PDB file of C-alpha atoms in Angstrom:
ATOM      1  CA  UNK P   1     184.741  80.719 137.636  1.00  0.00           C
ATOM      2  CA  UNK P   2     185.461  84.358 135.887  1.00  0.00           C
ATOM      3  CA  UNK P   3     183.966  83.285 132.228  1.00  0.00           C
ATOM      4  CA  UNK P   4     180.573  82.095 133.663  1.00  0.00           C
ATOM      5  CA  UNK P   5     180.824  85.497 135.740  1.00  0.00           C
ATOM      6  CA  UNK P   6     181.079  87.352 131.965  1.00  0.00           C
ATOM      7  CA  UNK P   7     178.787  85.116 130.194  1.00  0.00           C
ATOM      8  CA  UNK P   8     176.153  85.712 132.568  1.00  0.00           C
ATOM      9  CA  UNK P   9     176.727  89.542 133.228  1.00  0.00           C
ATOM     10  CA  UNK P  10     177.153  90.524 128.879  1.00  0.00           C
ATOM     11  CA  UNK P  11     173.764  88.775 128.416  1.00  0.00           C
ATOM     12  CA  UNK P  12     172.114  92.400 130.586  1.00  0.00           C
ATOM     13  CA  UNK P  13     175.192  93.914 129.472  1.00  0.00           C
ATOM     14  CA  UNK P  14     173.500  94.193 125.840  1.00  0.00           C
ATOM     15  CA  UNK P  15     169.739  94.156 127.007  1.00  0.00           C
ATOM     16  CA  UNK P  16     170.482  98.243 128.072  1.00  0.00           C
ATOM     17  CA  UNK P  17     168.637 100.414 127.188  1.00  0.00           C
ATOM     18  CA  UNK P  18     170.724 103.489 125.001  1.00  0.00           C
ATOM     19  CA  UNK P  19     171.117 107.109 127.249  1.00  0.00           C
ATOM     20  CA  UNK P  20     168.721 109.381 126.137  1.00  0.00           C
ATOM     21  CA  UNK P  21     168.391 112.687 126.964  1.00  0.00           C
ATOM     22  CA  UNK P  22     165.235 114.839 128.100  1.00  0.00           C
ATOM     23  CA  UNK P  23     164.944 118.280 126.072  1.00  0.00           C
ATOM     24  CA  UNK P  24     162.054 121.338 126.518  1.00  0.00           C
ATOM     25  CA  UNK P  25     161.411 123.809 123.809  1.00  0.00           C
ATOM     26  CA  UNK P  26     160.211 127.156 124.207  1.00  0.00           C
ATOM     27  CA  UNK P  27     157.648 127.019 121.728  1.00  0.00           C
ATOM     28  CA  UNK P  28     156.065 125.108 118.966  1.00  0.00           C
ATOM     29  CA  UNK P  29     158.820 126.213 116.467  1.00  0.00           C
ATOM     30  CA  UNK P  30     161.392 125.343 118.009  1.00  0.00           C
ATOM     31  CA  UNK P  31     160.025 122.083 119.031  1.00  0.00           C
ATOM     32  CA  UNK P  32     159.599 121.694 115.702  1.00  0.00           C
ATOM     33  CA  UNK P  33     163.468 122.054 114.465  1.00  0.00           C
ATOM     34  CA  UNK P  34     164.354 120.415 117.498  1.00  0.00           C
ATOM     35  CA  UNK P  35     162.471 117.629 116.464  1.00  0.00           C
ATOM     36  CA  UNK P  36     164.274 116.631 113.308  1.00  0.00           C
ATOM     37  CA  UNK P  37     168.013 117.069 115.123  1.00  0.00           C
ATOM     38  CA  UNK P  38     166.810 114.654 118.340  1.00  0.00           C
ATOM     39  CA  UNK P  39     168.599 111.061 118.525  1.00  0.00           C
ATOM     40  CA  UNK P  40     165.758 109.187 118.493  1.00  0.00           C
ATOM     41  CA  UNK P  41     165.669 107.715 121.860  1.00  0.00           C
ATOM     42  CA  UNK P  42     166.180 111.249 123.276  1.00  0.00           C
ATOM     43  CA  UNK P  43     162.748 112.985 124.420  1.00  0.00           C
ATOM     44  CA  UNK P  44     161.414 115.999 123.424  1.00  0.00           C
ATOM     45  CA  UNK P  45     158.915 118.113 124.520  1.00  0.00           C
ATOM     46  CA  UNK P  46     157.422 122.000 124.370  1.00  0.00           C
ATOM     47  CA  UNK P  47     156.119 124.967 126.964  1.00  0.00           C
ATOM     48  CA  UNK P  48     154.263 125.891 125.233  1.00  0.00           C
ATOM     49  CA  UNK P  49     150.865 124.937 123.278  1.00  0.00           C
ATOM     50  CA  UNK P  50     150.809 126.205 119.659  1.00  0.00           C
ATOM     51  CA  UNK P  51     147.545 128.010 119.838  1.00  0.00           C
ATOM     52  CA  UNK P  52     149.056 129.947 123.289  1.00  0.00           C
ATOM     53  CA  UNK P  53     150.338 133.265 123.270  1.00  0.00           C
ATOM     54  CA  UNK P  54     154.175 133.286 124.855  1.00  0.00           C
ATOM     55  CA  UNK P  55     153.333 137.160 125.528  1.00  0.00           C
ATOM     56  CA  UNK P  56     151.119 137.427 128.534  1.00  0.00           C
ATOM     57  CA  UNK P  57     151.670 133.552 129.164  1.00  0.00           C
ATOM     58  CA  UNK P  58     152.492 132.454 133.014  1.00  0.00           C
ATOM     59  CA  UNK P  59     154.292 129.302 134.144  1.00  0.00           C
ATOM     60  CA  UNK P  60     152.327 126.098 136.564  1.00  0.00           C
ATOM     61  CA  UNK P  61     154.411 124.915 138.655  1.00  0.00           C
ATOM     62  CA  UNK P  62     154.581 121.396 136.357  1.00  0.00           C
ATOM     63  CA  UNK P  63     156.807 123.922 133.397  1.00  0.00           C
ATOM     64  CA  UNK P  64     158.982 124.669 135.824  1.00  0.00           C
ATOM     65  CA  UNK P  65     159.575 121.390 137.491  1.00  0.00           C
ATOM     66  CA  UNK P  66     160.113 120.103 133.781  1.00  0.00           C
ATOM     67  CA  UNK P  67     162.236 123.381 132.406  1.00  0.00           C
ATOM     68  CA  UNK P  68     164.443 122.174 136.337  1.00  0.00           C
ATOM     69  CA  UNK P  69     164.929 118.100 134.983  1.00  0.00           C
ATOM     70  CA  UNK P  70     165.779 118.866 130.951  1.00  0.00           C
ATOM     71  CA  UNK P  71     168.717 117.963 129.771  1.00  0.00           C
ATOM     72  CA  UNK P  72     168.805 120.713 127.579  1.00  0.00           C
ATOM     73  CA  UNK P  73     166.417 123.395 127.202  1.00  0.00           C
ATOM     74  CA  UNK P  74     166.325 125.620 124.294  1.00  0.00           C
ATOM     75  CA  UNK P  75     164.309 128.737 124.019  1.00  0.00           C
ATOM     76  CA  UNK P  76     164.769 132.329 122.176  1.00  0.00           C
ATOM     77  CA  UNK P  77     164.894 134.497 124.973  1.00  0.00           C
ATOM     78  CA  UNK P  78     163.908 137.265 127.276  1.00  0.00           C
ATOM     79  CA  UNK P  79     162.058 139.026 124.026  1.00  0.00           C
ATOM     80  CA  UNK P  80     159.877 136.648 122.938  1.00  0.00           C
ATOM     81  CA  UNK P  81     159.454 134.026 126.345  1.00  0.00           C
ATOM     82  CA  UNK P  82     160.440 136.447 129.331  1.00  0.00           C
ATOM     83  CA  UNK P  83     158.253 134.672 131.638  1.00  0.00           C
ATOM     84  CA  UNK P  84     160.913 131.944 131.025  1.00  0.00           C
ATOM     85  CA  UNK P  85     164.170 133.920 132.023  1.00  0.00           C
ATOM     86  CA  UNK P  86     164.114 133.683 136.325  1.00  0.00           C
ATOM     87  CA  UNK P  87     163.390 129.841 135.066  1.00  0.00           C
ATOM     88  CA  UNK P  88     166.039 129.319 132.464  1.00  0.00           C
ATOM     89  CA  UNK P  89     168.775 129.889 135.057  1.00  0.00           C
ATOM     90  CA  UNK P  90     167.989 127.382 137.295  1.00  0.00           C
ATOM     91  CA  UNK P  91     169.456 124.527 134.292  1.00  0.00           C
ATOM     92  CA  UNK P  92     173.040 124.206 133.245  1.00  0.00           C
ATOM     93  CA  UNK P  93     172.730 123.635 129.485  1.00  0.00           C
ATOM     94  CA  UNK P  94     170.842 125.975 128.319  1.00  0.00           C
ATOM     95  CA  UNK P  95     170.769 127.091 124.686  1.00  0.00           C
ATOM     96  CA  UNK P  96     169.280 130.775 123.969  1.00  0.00           C
ATOM     97  CA  UNK P  97     168.623 131.479 120.305  1.00  0.00           C
ATOM     98  CA  UNK P  98     168.639 135.199 120.357  1.00  0.00           C
ATOM     99  CA  UNK P  99     172.841 134.867 121.224  1.00  0.00           C
ATOM    100  CA  UNK P 100     173.974 132.103 118.835  1.00  0.00           C
ATOM    101  CA  UNK P 101     177.311 133.169 116.974  1.00  0.00           C
ATOM    102  CA  UNK P 102     176.696 134.082 113.566  1.00  0.00           C
ATOM    103  CA  UNK P 103     173.448 134.822 113.857  1.00  0.00           C
ATOM    104  CA  UNK P 104     171.963 137.252 112.023  1.00  0.00           C
ATOM    105  CA  UNK P 105     168.907 139.223 112.964  1.00  0.00           C
ATOM    106  CA  UNK P 106     166.347 141.219 111.281  1.00  0.00           C
ATOM    107  CA  UNK P 107     166.256 144.996 113.582  1.00  0.00           C
ATOM    108  CA  UNK P 108     163.054 146.150 112.984  1.00  0.00           C
ATOM    109  CA  UNK P 109     161.775 149.362 111.947  1.00  0.00           C
ATOM    110  CA  UNK P 110     159.734 151.918 114.099  1.00  0.00           C
ATOM    111  CA  UNK P 111     156.536 150.783 112.903  1.00  0.00           C
ATOM    112  CA  UNK P 112     156.165 147.847 114.334  1.00  0.00           C
ATOM    113  CA  UNK P 113     156.045 149.276 117.865  1.00  0.00           C
ATOM    114  CA  UNK P 114     152.785 149.765 116.610  1.00  0.00           C
ATOM    115  CA  UNK P 115     151.851 146.591 116.435  1.00  0.00           C
ATOM    116  CA  UNK P 116     152.558 145.119 119.651  1.00  0.00           C
ATOM    117  CA  UNK P 117     150.464 146.710 122.543  1.00  0.00           C
ATOM    118  CA  UNK P 118     151.348 145.555 125.694  1.00  0.00           C
ATOM    119  CA  UNK P 119     154.307 143.360 124.688  1.00  0.00           C
ATOM    120  CA  UNK P 120     157.463 144.206 124.019  1.00  0.00           C
ATOM    121  CA  UNK P 121     160.003 142.518 121.192  1.00  0.00           C
ATOM    122  CA  UNK P 122     162.918 144.101 121.992  1.00  0.00           C
ATOM    123  CA  UNK P 123     165.019 145.340 118.559  1.00  0.00           C
ATOM    124  CA  UNK P 124     165.462 142.177 116.882  1.00  0.00           C
ATOM    125  CA  UNK P 125     162.445 140.062 115.653  1.00  0.00           C
ATOM    126  CA  UNK P 126     162.434 136.768 117.014  1.00  0.00           C
ATOM    127  CA  UNK P 127     160.258 135.248 114.351  1.00  0.00           C
ATOM    128  CA  UNK P 128     163.276 133.763 113.101  1.00  0.00           C
ATOM    129  CA  UNK P 129     161.374 130.792 112.312  1.00  0.00           C
ATOM    130  CA  UNK P 130     160.459 132.331 108.520  1.00  0.00           C
ATOM    131  CA  UNK P 131     163.827 132.741 107.093  1.00  0.00           C
ATOM    132  CA  UNK P 132     165.545 129.801 105.437  1.00  0.00           C
ATOM    133  CA  UNK P 133     169.262 130.797 106.434  1.00  0.00           C
ATOM    134  CA  UNK P 134     168.483 131.551 110.960  1.00  0.00           C
ATOM    135  CA  UNK P 135     166.882 128.367 111.267  1.00  0.00           C
ATOM    136  CA  UNK P 136     169.904 126.721 109.385  1.00  0.00           C
ATOM    137  CA  UNK P 137     171.932 127.986 111.538  1.00  0.00           C
ATOM    138  CA  UNK P 138     169.870 127.910 114.318  1.00  0.00           C
ATOM    139  CA  UNK P 139     169.921 124.050 113.235  1.00  0.00           C
ATOM    140  CA  UNK P 140     173.359 123.822 113.633  1.00  0.00           C
ATOM    141  CA  UNK P 141     173.529 124.982 117.046  1.00  0.00           C
ATOM    142  CA  UNK P 142     170.679 122.887 118.456  1.00  0.00           C
ATOM    143  CA  UNK P 143     173.118 119.853 116.885  1.00  0.00           C
ATOM    144  CA  UNK P 144     176.124 120.975 118.398  1.00  0.00           C
ATOM    145  CA  UNK P 145     174.714 121.659 121.309  1.00  0.00           C
ATOM    146  CA  UNK P 146     173.340 117.600 121.838  1.00  0.00           C
ATOM    147  CA  UNK P 147     176.771 116.696 120.918  1.00  0.00           C
ATOM    148  CA  UNK P 148     178.415 118.459 123.119  1.00  0.00           C
ATOM    149  CA  UNK P 149     175.592 116.797 126.403  1.00  0.00           C
ATOM    150  CA  UNK P 150     175.737 113.162 124.174  1.00  0.00           C
ATOM    151  CA  UNK P 151     178.677 112.200 121.912  1.00  0.00           C
ATOM    152  CA  UNK P 152     177.776 108.513 121.340  1.00  0.00           C
ATOM    153  CA  UNK P 153     175.031 110.458 118.828  1.00  0.00           C
ATOM    154  CA  UNK P 154     177.396 112.108 116.797  1.00  0.00           C
ATOM    155  CA  UNK P 155     177.350 110.451 113.957  1.00  0.00           C
ATOM    156  CA  UNK P 156     173.906 110.172 114.402  1.00  0.00           C
ATOM    157  CA  UNK P 157     173.519 114.274 115.383  1.00  0.00           C
ATOM    158  CA  UNK P 158     175.386 115.152 112.309  1.00  0.00           C
ATOM    159  CA  UNK P 159     173.867 112.359 109.815  1.00  0.00           C
ATOM    160  CA  UNK P 160     170.295 114.251 110.916  1.00  0.00           C
ATOM    161  CA  UNK P 161     171.139 117.650 110.207  1.00  0.00           C
ATOM    162  CA  UNK P 162     172.644 117.621 106.639  1.00  0.00           C
ATOM    163  CA  UNK P 163     169.067 115.693 106.009  1.00  0.00           C
ATOM    164  CA  UNK P 164     167.240 118.713 107.705  1.00  0.00           C
ATOM    165  CA  UNK P 165     169.511 121.261 105.424  1.00  0.00           C
ATOM    166  CA  UNK P 166     169.146 119.366 102.482  1.00  0.00           C
ATOM    167  CA  UNK P 167     165.169 119.524 102.831  1.00  0.00           C
ATOM    168  CA  UNK P 168     165.035 123.251 103.400  1.00  0.00           C
ATOM    169  CA  UNK P 169     167.352 123.358 100.660  1.00  0.00           C
ATOM    170  CA  UNK P 170     164.042 121.382  98.390  1.00  0.00           C
ATOM    171  CA  UNK P 171     162.265 123.137  99.875  1.00  0.00           C
ATOM    172  CA  UNK P 172     163.334 126.938  99.659  1.00  0.00           C
ATOM    173  CA  UNK P 173     163.033 126.289  95.594  1.00  0.00           C
ATOM    174  CA  UNK P 174     159.856 124.189  95.898  1.00  0.00           C
ATOM    175  CA  UNK P 175     158.990 128.064  97.702  1.00  0.00           C
ATOM    176  CA  UNK P 176     159.909 129.838  94.989  1.00  0.00           C
ATOM    177  CA  UNK P 177     157.998 128.318  91.762  1.00  0.00           C
ATOM    178  CA  UNK P 178     155.000 129.101  94.682  1.00  0.00           C
ATOM    179  CA  UNK P 179     155.365 132.710  95.048  1.00  0.00           C
ATOM    180  CA  UNK P 180     156.618 132.876  91.194  1.00  0.00           C
ATOM    181  CA  UNK P 181     153.173 134.108  90.540  1.00  0.00           C
ATOM    182  CA  UNK P 182     152.162 136.348  92.943  1.00  0.00           C
ATOM    183  CA  UNK P 183     155.356 137.822  93.669  1.00  0.00           C
ATOM    184  CA  UNK P 184     154.347 141.123  92.868  1.00  0.00           C
ATOM    185  CA  UNK P 185     150.700 141.508  94.629  1.00  0.00           C
ATOM    186  CA  UNK P 186     150.147 143.765  97.607  1.00  0.00           C
ATOM    187  CA  UNK P 187     148.691 142.558 100.561  1.00  0.00           C
ATOM    188  CA  UNK P 188     148.200 143.672 104.352  1.00  0.00           C
ATOM    189  CA  UNK P 189     148.559 140.859 107.391  1.00  0.00           C
ATOM    190  CA  UNK P 190     147.206 140.446 110.906  1.00  0.00           C
ATOM    191  CA  UNK P 191     150.121 140.563 112.589  1.00  0.00           C
ATOM    192  CA  UNK P 192     153.818 142.092 111.107  1.00  0.00           C
ATOM    193  CA  UNK P 193     155.764 138.714 111.940  1.00  0.00           C
ATOM    194  CA  UNK P 194     156.571 137.835 108.375  1.00  0.00           C
ATOM    195  CA  UNK P 195     159.955 139.983 107.385  1.00  0.00           C
ATOM    196  CA  UNK P 196     162.260 137.167 107.418  1.00  0.00           C
ATOM    197  CA  UNK P 197     160.334 135.004 104.888  1.00  0.00           C
ATOM    198  CA  UNK P 198     159.274 138.490 103.049  1.00  0.00           C
ATOM    199  CA  UNK P 199     162.168 139.543 102.200  1.00  0.00           C
ATOM    200  CA  UNK P 200     164.164 136.428 101.741  1.00  0.00           C
ATOM    201  CA  UNK P 201     160.684 135.675  98.273  1.00  0.00           C
ATOM    202  CA  UNK P 202     160.573 138.931  98.241  1.00  0.00           C
ATOM    203  CA  UNK P 203     157.371 139.735  98.809  1.00  0.00           C
ATOM    204  CA  UNK P 204     154.962 142.565  97.972  1.00  0.00           C
ATOM    205  CA  UNK P 205     153.076 143.600 102.082  1.00  0.00           C
ATOM    206  CA  UNK P 206     151.617 146.875 102.411  1.00  0.00           C
ATOM    207  CA  UNK P 207     151.349 146.599 105.174  1.00  0.00           C
ATOM    208  CA  UNK P 208     149.129 145.667 108.610  1.00  0.00           C
ATOM    209  CA  UNK P 209     146.509 145.558 110.624  1.00  0.00           C
ATOM    210  CA  UNK P 210     145.390 144.795 114.267  1.00  0.00           C
ATOM    211  CA  UNK P 211     143.189 143.340 115.402  1.00  0.00           C
ATOM    212  CA  UNK P 212     141.822 146.213 118.115  1.00  0.00           C
ATOM    213  CA  UNK P 213     140.671 147.991 115.757  1.00  0.00           C
ATOM    214  CA  UNK P 214     140.426 147.347 112.413  1.00  0.00           C
ATOM    215  CA  UNK P 215     142.288 150.193 110.990  1.00  0.00           C
ATOM    216  CA  UNK P 216     145.794 149.744 108.969  1.00  0.00           C
ATOM    217  CA  UNK P 217     148.652 151.610 111.394  1.00  0.00           C
ATOM    218  CA  UNK P 218     151.277 151.215 109.248  1.00  0.00           C
ATOM    219  CA  UNK P 219     151.546 151.247 105.085  1.00  0.00           C
ATOM    220  CA  UNK P 220     154.860 150.587 103.375  1.00  0.00           C
ATOM    221  CA  UNK P 221     156.374 153.303 100.600  1.00  0.00           C
TER     222      UNK P 221
END
């Protein structure tokens, strides 16, 4: 009898789908990093569309449900997504990027405050994804969190992180080669958000404009 039970039950056990996690990110840049790191069976979603600003976003009831039902929520923190602060506290598993140990964030200078009318980024630049080393640190922290919640897929998470870092190293070499001919050329931008990228690749930003008034608000000497 026992052999018959085993013979019937074993195919059912083998056919059971692998456990998957529901991972929710706040904004597109964070989703793009997480997309390279989650397991094949994991579900990955993002709250804000790529053309939506986090500075004046209003949560919808569906957003709240997503955040509360996710196995893991990944956001930068209140300086970038203040609308999420009250919601993430309801989730047990949250990765707050601005609080990652060892993450080197760029401190803003005084001129930065003039570029952000109506919202505040805090004292440090939240655009970490434009720097390769901050992105690497964040990817490692995401992987650690995924492994903590899903130890059965630890080998897969570690393998994906290894590929991510290898691709990142290649991208650094490629960007340096592409920018070499124009590295000393000065330029202006419409948003002071490229500090990580400019510092890493030695670019020469002269200053930035605002969209509301086409005047130079800051000029670097």
